[in-house]
Coordinates of C-alpha atoms in Angstrom, one line a residue:
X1 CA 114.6 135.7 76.6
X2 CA 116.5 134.6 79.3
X3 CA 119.8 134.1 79.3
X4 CA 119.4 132.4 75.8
X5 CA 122.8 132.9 74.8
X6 CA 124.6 129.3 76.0
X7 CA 128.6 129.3 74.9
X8 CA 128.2 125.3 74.5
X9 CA 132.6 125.2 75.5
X10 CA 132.0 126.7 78.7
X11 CA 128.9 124.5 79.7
X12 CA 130.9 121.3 78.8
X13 CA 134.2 122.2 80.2
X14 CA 134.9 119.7 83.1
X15 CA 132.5 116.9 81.1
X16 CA 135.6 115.0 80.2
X17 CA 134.2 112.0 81.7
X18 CA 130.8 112.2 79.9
X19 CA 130.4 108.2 79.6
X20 CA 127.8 110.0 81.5
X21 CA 124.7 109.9 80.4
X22 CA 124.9 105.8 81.3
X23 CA 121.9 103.8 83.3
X24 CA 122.1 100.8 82.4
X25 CA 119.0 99.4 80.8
X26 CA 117.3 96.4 80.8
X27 CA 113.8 96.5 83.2
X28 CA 113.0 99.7 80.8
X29 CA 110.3 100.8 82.8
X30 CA 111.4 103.6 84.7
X31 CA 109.9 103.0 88.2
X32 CA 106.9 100.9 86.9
X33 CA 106.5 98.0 90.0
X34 CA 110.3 98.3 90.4
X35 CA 110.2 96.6 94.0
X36 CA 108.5 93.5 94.9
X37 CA 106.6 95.3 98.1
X38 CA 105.6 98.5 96.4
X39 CA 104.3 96.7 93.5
X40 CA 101.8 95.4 96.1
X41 CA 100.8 98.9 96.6
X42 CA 100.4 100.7 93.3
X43 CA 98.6 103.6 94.9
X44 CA 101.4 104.6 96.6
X45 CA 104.4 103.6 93.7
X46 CA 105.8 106.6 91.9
X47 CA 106.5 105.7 88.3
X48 CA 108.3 108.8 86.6
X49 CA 109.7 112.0 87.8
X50 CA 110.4 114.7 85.0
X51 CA 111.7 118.0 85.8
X52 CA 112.2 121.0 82.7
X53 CA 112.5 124.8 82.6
X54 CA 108.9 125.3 81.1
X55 CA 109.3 126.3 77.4
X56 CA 106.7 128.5 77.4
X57 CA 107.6 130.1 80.4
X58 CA 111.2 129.9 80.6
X59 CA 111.3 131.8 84.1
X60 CA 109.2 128.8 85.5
X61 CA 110.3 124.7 86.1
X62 CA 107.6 122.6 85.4
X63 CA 108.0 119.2 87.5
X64 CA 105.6 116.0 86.9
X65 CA 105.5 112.8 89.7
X66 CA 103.3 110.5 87.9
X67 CA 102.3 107.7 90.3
X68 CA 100.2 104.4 90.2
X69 CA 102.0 102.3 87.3
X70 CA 99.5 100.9 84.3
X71 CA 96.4 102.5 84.7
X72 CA 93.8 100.0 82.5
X73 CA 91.4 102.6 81.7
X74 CA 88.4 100.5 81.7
X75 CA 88.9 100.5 85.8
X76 CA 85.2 101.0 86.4
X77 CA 82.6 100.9 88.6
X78 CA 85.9 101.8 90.9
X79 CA 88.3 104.0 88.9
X80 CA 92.1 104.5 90.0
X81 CA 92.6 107.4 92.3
X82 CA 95.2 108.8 94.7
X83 CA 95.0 107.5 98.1
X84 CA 93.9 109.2 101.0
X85 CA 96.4 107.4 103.4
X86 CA 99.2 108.3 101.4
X87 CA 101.4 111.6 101.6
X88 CA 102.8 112.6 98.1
X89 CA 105.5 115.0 97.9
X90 CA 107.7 116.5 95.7
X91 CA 111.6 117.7 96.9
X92 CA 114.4 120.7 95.7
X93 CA 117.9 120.1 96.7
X94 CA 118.9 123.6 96.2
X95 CA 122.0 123.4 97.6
X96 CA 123.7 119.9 96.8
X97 CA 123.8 118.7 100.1
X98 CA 121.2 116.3 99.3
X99 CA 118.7 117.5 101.8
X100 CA 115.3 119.2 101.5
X101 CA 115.3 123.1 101.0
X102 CA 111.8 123.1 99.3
X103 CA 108.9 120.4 99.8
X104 CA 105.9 120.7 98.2
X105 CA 103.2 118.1 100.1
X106 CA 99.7 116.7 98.5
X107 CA 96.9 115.2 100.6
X108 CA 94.2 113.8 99.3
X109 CA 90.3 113.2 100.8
X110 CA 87.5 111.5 99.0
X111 CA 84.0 112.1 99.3
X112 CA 81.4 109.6 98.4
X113 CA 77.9 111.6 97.7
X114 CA 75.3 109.0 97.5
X115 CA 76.6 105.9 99.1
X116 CA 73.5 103.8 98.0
X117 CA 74.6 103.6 94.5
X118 CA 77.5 101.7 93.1
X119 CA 78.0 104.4 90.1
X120 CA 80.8 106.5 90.2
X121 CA 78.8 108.9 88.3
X122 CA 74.9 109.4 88.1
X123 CA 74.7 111.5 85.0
X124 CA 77.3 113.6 82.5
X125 CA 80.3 115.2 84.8
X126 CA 80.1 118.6 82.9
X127 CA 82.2 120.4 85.6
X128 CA 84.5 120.1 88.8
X129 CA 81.6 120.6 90.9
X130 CA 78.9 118.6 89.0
X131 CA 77.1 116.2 92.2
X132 CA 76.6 113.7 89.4
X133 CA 80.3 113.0 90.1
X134 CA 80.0 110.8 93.4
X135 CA 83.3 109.7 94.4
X136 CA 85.2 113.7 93.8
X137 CA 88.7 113.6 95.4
X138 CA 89.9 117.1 96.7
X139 CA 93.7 118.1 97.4
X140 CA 95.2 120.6 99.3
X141 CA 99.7 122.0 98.7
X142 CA 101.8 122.5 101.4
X143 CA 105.3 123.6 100.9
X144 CA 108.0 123.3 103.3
X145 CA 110.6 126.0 103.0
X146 CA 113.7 126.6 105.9
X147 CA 111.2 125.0 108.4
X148 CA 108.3 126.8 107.6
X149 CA 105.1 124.9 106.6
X150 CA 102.7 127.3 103.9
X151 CA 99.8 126.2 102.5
X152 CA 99.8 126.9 99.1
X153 CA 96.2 125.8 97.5
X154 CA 93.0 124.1 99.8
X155 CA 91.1 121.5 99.1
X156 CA 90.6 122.1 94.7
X157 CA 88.8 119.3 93.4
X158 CA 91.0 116.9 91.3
X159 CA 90.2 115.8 87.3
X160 CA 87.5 112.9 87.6
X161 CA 89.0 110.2 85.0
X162 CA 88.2 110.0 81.4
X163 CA 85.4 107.6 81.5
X164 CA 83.6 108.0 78.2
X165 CA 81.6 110.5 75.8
X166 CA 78.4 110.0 77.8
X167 CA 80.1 110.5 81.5
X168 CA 82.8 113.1 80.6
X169 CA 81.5 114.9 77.1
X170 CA 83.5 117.9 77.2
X171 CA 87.1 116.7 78.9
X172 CA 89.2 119.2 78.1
X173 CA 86.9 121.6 80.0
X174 CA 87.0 119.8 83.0
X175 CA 91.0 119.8 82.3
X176 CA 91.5 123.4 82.1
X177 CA 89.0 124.0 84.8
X178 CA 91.6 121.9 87.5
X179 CA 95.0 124.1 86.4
X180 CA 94.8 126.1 89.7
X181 CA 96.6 129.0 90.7
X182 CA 98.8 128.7 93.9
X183 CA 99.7 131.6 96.5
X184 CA 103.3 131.0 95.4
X185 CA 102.7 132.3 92.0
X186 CA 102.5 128.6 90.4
X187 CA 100.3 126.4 88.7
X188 CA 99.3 122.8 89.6
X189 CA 96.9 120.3 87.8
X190 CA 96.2 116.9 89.3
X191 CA 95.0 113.7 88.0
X192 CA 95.0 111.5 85.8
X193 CA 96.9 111.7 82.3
X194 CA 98.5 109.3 79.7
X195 CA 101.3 107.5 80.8
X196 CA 104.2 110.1 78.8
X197 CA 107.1 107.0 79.1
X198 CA 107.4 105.2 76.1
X199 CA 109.0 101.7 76.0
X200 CA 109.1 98.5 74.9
X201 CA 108.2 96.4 78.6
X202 CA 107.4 93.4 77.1
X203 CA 110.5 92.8 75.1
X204 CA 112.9 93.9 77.7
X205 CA 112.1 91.4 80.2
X206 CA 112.1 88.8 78.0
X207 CA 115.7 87.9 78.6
X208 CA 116.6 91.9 77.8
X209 CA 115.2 91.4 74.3
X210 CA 115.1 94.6 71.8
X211 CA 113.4 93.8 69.1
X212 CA 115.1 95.5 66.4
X213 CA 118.5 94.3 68.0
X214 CA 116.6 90.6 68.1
X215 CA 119.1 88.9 65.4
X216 CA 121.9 89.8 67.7
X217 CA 120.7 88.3 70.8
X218 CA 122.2 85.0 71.8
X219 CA 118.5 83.9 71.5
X220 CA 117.9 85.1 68.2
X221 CA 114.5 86.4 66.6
X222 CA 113.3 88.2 63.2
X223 CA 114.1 92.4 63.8
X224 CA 111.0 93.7 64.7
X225 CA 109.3 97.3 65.6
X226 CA 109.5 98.1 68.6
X227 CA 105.9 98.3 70.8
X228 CA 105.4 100.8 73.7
X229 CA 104.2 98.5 76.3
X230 CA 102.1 101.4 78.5
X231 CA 100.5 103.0 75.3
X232 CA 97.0 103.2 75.6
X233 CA 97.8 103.3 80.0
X234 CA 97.4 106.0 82.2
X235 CA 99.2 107.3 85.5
X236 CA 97.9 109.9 88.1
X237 CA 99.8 113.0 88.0
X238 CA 100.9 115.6 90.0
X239 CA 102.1 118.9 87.8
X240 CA 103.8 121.6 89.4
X241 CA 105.0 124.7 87.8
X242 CA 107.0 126.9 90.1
X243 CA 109.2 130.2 89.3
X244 CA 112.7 129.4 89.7
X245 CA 113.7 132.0 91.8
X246 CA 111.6 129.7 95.1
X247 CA 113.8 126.9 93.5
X248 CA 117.3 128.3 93.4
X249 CA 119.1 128.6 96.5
X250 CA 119.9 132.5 96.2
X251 CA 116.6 132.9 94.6
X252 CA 117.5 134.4 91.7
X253 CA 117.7 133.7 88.0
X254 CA 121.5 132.1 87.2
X255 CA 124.0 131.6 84.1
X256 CA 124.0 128.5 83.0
X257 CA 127.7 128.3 84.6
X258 CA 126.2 129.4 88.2
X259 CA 126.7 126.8 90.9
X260 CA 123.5 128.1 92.0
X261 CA 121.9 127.4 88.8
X262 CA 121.2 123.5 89.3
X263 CA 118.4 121.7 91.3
X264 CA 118.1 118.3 92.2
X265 CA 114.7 116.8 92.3
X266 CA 112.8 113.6 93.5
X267 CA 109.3 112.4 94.6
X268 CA 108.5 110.6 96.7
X269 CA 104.9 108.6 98.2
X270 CA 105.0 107.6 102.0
X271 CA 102.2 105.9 104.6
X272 CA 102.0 106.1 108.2
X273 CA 103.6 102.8 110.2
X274 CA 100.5 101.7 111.8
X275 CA 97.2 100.8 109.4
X276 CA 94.6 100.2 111.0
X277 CA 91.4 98.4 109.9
X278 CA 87.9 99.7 111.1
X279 CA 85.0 97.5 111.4
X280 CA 83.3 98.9 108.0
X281 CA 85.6 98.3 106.3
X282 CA 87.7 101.4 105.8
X283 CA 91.3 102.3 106.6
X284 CA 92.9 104.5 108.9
X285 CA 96.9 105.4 109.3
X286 CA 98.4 106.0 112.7
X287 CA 101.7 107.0 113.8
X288 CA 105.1 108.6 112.1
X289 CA 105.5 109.0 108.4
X290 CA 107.4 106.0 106.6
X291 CA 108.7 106.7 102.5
X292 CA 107.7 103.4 101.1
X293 CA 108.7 105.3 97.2
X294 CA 111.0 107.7 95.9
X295 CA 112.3 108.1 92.4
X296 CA 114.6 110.7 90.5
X297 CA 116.9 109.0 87.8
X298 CA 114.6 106.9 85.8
X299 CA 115.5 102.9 86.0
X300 CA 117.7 103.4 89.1
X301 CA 115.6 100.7 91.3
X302 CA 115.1 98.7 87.9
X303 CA 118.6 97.8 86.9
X304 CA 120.8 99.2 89.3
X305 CA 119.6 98.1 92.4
X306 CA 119.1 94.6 93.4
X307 CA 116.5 92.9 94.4
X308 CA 117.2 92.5 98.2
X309 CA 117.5 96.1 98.5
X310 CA 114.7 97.4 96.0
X311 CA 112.5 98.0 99.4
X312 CA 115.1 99.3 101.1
X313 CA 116.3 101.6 98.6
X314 CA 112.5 103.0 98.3
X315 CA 112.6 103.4 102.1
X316 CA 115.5 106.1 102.3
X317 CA 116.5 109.8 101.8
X318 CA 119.0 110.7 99.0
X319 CA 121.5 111.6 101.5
X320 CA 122.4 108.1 102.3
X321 CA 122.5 106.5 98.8
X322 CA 126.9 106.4 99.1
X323 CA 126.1 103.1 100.2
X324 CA 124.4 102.0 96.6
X325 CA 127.3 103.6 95.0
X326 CA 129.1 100.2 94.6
X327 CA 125.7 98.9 92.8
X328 CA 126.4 101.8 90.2
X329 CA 130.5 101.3 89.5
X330 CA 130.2 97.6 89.1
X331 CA 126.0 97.5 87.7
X332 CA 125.0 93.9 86.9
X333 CA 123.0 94.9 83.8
X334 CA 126.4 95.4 81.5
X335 CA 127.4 91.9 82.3
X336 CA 124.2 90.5 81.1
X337 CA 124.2 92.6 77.8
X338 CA 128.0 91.1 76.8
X339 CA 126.6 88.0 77.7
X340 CA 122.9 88.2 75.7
X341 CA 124.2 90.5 72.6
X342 CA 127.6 88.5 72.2
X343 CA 128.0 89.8 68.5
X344 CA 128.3 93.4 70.0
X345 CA 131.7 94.9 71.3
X346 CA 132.2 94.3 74.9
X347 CA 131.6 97.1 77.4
X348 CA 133.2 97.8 80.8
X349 CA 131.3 96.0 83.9
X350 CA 133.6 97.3 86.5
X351 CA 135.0 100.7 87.7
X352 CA 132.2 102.8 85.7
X353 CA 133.1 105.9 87.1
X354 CA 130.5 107.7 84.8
X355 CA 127.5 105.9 86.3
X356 CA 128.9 107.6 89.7
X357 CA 128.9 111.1 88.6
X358 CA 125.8 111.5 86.0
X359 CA 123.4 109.6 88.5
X360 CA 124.9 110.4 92.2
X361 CA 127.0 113.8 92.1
X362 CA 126.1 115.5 88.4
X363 CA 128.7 116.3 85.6
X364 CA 130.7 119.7 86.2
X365 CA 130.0 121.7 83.6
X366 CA 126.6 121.0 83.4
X367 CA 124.3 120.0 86.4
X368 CA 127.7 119.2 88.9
X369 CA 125.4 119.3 92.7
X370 CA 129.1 118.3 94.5
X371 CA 130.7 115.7 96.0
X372 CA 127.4 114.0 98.4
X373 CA 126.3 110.7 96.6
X374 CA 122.7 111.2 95.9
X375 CA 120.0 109.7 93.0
X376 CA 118.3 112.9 92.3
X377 CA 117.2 114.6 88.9
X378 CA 119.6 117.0 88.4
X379 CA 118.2 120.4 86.5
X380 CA 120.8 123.6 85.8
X381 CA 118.0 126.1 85.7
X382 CA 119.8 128.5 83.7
X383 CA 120.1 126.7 80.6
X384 CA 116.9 127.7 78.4
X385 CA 114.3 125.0 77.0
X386 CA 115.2 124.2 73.5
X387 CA 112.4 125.3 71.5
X388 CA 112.0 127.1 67.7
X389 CA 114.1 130.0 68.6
X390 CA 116.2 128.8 71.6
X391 CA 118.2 125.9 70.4
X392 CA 121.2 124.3 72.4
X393 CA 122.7 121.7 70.0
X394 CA 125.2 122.4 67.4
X395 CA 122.7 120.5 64.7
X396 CA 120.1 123.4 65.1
X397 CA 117.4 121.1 66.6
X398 CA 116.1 119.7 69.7
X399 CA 117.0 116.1 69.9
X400 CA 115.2 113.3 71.8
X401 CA 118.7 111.9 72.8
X402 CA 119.5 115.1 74.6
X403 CA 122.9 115.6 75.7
X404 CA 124.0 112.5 73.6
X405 CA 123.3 114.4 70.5
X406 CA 124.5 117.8 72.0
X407 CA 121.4 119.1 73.0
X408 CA 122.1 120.3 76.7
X409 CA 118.4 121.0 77.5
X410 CA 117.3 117.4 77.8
X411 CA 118.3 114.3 80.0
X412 CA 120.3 113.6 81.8
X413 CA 120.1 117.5 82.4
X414 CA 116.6 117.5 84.0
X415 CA 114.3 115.2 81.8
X416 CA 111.6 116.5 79.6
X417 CA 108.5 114.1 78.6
X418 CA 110.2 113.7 74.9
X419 CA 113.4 112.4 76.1
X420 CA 114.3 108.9 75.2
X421 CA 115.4 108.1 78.3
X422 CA 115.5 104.0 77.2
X423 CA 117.6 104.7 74.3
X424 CA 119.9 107.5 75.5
X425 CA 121.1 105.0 78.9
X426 CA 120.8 101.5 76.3
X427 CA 123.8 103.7 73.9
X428 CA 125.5 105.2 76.6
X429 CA 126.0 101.8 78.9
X430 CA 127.2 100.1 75.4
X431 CA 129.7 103.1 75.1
X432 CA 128.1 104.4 71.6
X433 CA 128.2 107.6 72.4
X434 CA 127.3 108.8 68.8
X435 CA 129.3 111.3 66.9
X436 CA 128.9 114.2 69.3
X437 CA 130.3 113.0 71.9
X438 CA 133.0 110.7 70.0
X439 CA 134.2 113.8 68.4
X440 CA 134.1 116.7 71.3
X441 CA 134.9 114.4 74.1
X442 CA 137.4 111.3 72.7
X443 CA 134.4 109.1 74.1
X444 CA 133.5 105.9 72.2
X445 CA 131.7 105.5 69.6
X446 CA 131.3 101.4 68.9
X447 CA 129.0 100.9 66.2
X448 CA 126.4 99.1 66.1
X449 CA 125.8 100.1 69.9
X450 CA 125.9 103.7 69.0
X451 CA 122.3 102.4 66.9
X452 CA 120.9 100.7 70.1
X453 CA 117.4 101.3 71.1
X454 CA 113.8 99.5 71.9
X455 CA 112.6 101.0 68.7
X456 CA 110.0 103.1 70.0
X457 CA 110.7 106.7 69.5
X458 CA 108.0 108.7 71.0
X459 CA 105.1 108.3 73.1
X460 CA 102.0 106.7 72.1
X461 CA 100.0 110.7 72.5
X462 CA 101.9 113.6 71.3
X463 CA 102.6 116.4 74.0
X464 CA 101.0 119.7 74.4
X465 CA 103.3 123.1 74.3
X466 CA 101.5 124.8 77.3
X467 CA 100.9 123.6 80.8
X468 CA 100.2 120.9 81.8
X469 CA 101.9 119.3 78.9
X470 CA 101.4 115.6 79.5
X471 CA 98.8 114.2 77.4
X472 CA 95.5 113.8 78.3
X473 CA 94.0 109.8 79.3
X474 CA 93.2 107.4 77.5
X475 CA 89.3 107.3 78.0
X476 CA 87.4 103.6 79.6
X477 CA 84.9 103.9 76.6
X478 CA 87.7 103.8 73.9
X479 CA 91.3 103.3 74.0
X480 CA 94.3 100.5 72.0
X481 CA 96.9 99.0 74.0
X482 CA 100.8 97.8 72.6
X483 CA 101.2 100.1 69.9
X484 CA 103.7 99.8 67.5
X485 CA 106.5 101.9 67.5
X486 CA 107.8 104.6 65.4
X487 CA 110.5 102.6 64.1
X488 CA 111.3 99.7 61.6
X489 CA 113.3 96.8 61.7
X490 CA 116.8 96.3 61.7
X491 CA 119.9 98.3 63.2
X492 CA 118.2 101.9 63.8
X493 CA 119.0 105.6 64.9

């Protein structure tokens, strides 16, 4: 295996100022309508970005852009699909100068077979290429690499959506049958998929409410479960599996202590600046390329940003986010929790260094891209996925907290689709750091804020081992929205 021996000392040397792993919570919804225009335009809004070395191909990183937030599955006669108008891409920093090396770019075209019915599908889809599918959307990959345009894949058809056992019998075929090979030597799959986040929405904006944390709000309630708020919702995805060596900027496989080791990644949707409306009806975009979305840190438009520069923010390159940086030392959100959990110990609300380098430079040590300011997912390639017989925690298991419980494979080191993402930022921006980092690092460890979470552990549809990972929709004909949690009430880990 690949460089599966990881000297834990020497990956953490330099992470002396690991009140790191800290985004302030609060929205809790990663990029889900973080920004009053994009949510106006869901098509185009990306809601998560992960980015892992594959764990059953450790030589490969897998990267997911899920976009169009809260997919009701019952979205008939006109189910959610990407947009033609829109340009989707995907972007490697490779060198930590927060600028493209690698682009991969999806364009999308939809056909409508028989125009004189208002059926999506005439009879059972039982492949790609079945005509009873009447709307099929094709997709072509472009990737951009020192200048060069390559087209990677043309036109493969994309996964209709899971309408029900009488449209779509046999899903998974139709799944498997849309993992295509690309010229580069990677995979890609594309279309729709469970949404993988798991949170607890609905508490969260009600006045930053977690519901096992509920007695300790200055509004208090009964501890409750938590209840992931986009269970039973889907997302359009984009899933990329690369070999590293395209990735890296010397093209090679690194140590884990290799500058050239680490990534950064983000996603991005843009639209042309004119649209133009045709007489029937139909649109048409004219003129240069705009970003109207980006996202790699989840929650960094949620609860970092403010609300007179959400758009703004959505609209510009990583390079220039030095600008946001005083948004991230001073965030708003740890001023509201002292103020809404005033039973807990105070946290700092000014000079948080460590929101600085986790989210805009990395943490030497570990996923360190330099010195330019830049919201990107930060991946050191050459640490190996934690799996059965590749662990990097001192507990001997893979941890959904990830680097807060020691295990250096997960978030904020990349982010896999099991990382607790909500939980890991809610601990670390209350500094309760847990034991691991209270003990290796002299970081706090305030209890009961080394307990906090939303109280929903895990997503709502367990994860597949093997590409593309992210679990298949939820289908129109039956699905169950707001379920419960997999935790109790009351002061939890």
């Amino acid at each position: 295996m690949r460089n599966s021996a990881v000297s834990l000392p020497r990956l953490l040397a330099g992470l002396t100022s690991l009140s790191l792993l800290l985004l302030p919570a609060s929205a809790l919804a990663s990029s889900h309508r973080e920004a009053p225009l994009i949510a106006n335009d869901p098509t185009a809004d990306n809601t998560d970005v992960y980015a892992f070395v594959s764990p059953d191909k450790p030589n490969t990183v897998t990267i997911v852009a899920n976009y169009i937030p809260v997919e009701e599955p019952t979205g008939g006669p006109n189910f959610f699909a990407f947009d033609d108008n829109v340009l989707y891409e995907i972007h490697v920093d490779s060198n930590g100068d927060a600028k493209d090396d690698v682009t991969y770019q999806f364009r999308f075209k939809t056909t409508t077979r028989n125009p004189n019915t208002f059926l999506y599908n005439t009879g059972p889809i039982t492949s790609q290429g079945d005509k009873d599918w009447n709307r099929p959307q094709t997709y072509n990959v472009t990737r951009i690499m020192g200048g060069t345009a390559t087209q990677l894949d043309h036109f493969d058809l994309t996964t209709p959506v899971k309408v029900g056992p009488r449209s779509t019998p046999n899903y998974s075929a139709l799944e498997t049958a849309n993992i295509n090979k690309l010229s580069n030597g990677g995979i890609a799959f594309v279309g729709q998929r469970d949404d993988p986040f798991f949170v607890d929405i609905g508490s969260a904006f009600d006045l930053l409410g977690l519901r096992p944390f509920n007695p300790a709000h200055v509004i208090p309630l009964g501890a409750a479960p938590g209840i992931d708020s986009v269970g039973g919702f889907n997302v359009h995805s984009i899933i990329l599996q690369v070999p590293i060596t395209e990735l890296t900027s010397n093209h090679k496989l690194n140590k884990p202590t290799a500058r050239e080791a680490t990534i950064g990644v983000y996603a991005s949707a843009s639209r042309q600046q004119v649209r133009v409306l045709q007489a029937d009806g139909s649109q048409q975009g004219q003129g240069p390329w705009q970003q109207v979305s980006r996202l790699g840190n989840p929650l960094i438009n949620e609860v970092i940003i403010p609300l007179g520069d959400k758009d703004y923010w959505n609209s510009q390159r990583p390079a220039n986010d030095k600008e946001f940086a005083k948004y991230y030392s001073s965030p708003e959100l740890a001023g509201l929790i002292n103020k809404l959990y005033p039973s807990l110990p105070d946290i700092a609300t000014t000079s948080r260094a460590d929101l600085v380098q986790i989210l805009l430079t990395g943490v030497p040590g570990l996923n360190y891209t330099g010195t330019t300011q830049s919201d990107l997912l930060r991946l050191n390639t050459g640490i190996p996925p934690c799996t059965a017989d590749s662990l990097t925690d001192t507990t001997g298991k893979c941890s959904r907290l990830g680097v807060l419980s020691g295990d250096l494979a997960g978030f904020p080191n990349g982010r896999r689709l099991t990382d607790d993402v909500t939980d890991i930022e809610l601990r670390a921006v209350a500094q309760g750091y847990g034991s691991f980092l209270a003990t290796n690092f002299h970081l706090p460890n305030k209890s009961p804020n080394n307990l906090l979470g939303d109280g929903v552990n895990t997503n709502d549809m367990p994860f597949s081992g093997h590409f593309p990972y992210v679990a298949t929709p939820n289908s129109s004909y039956s699905h169950t929205h707001h379920k419960v949690g997999s935790t109790s009430t009351g002061f939890l880990p």
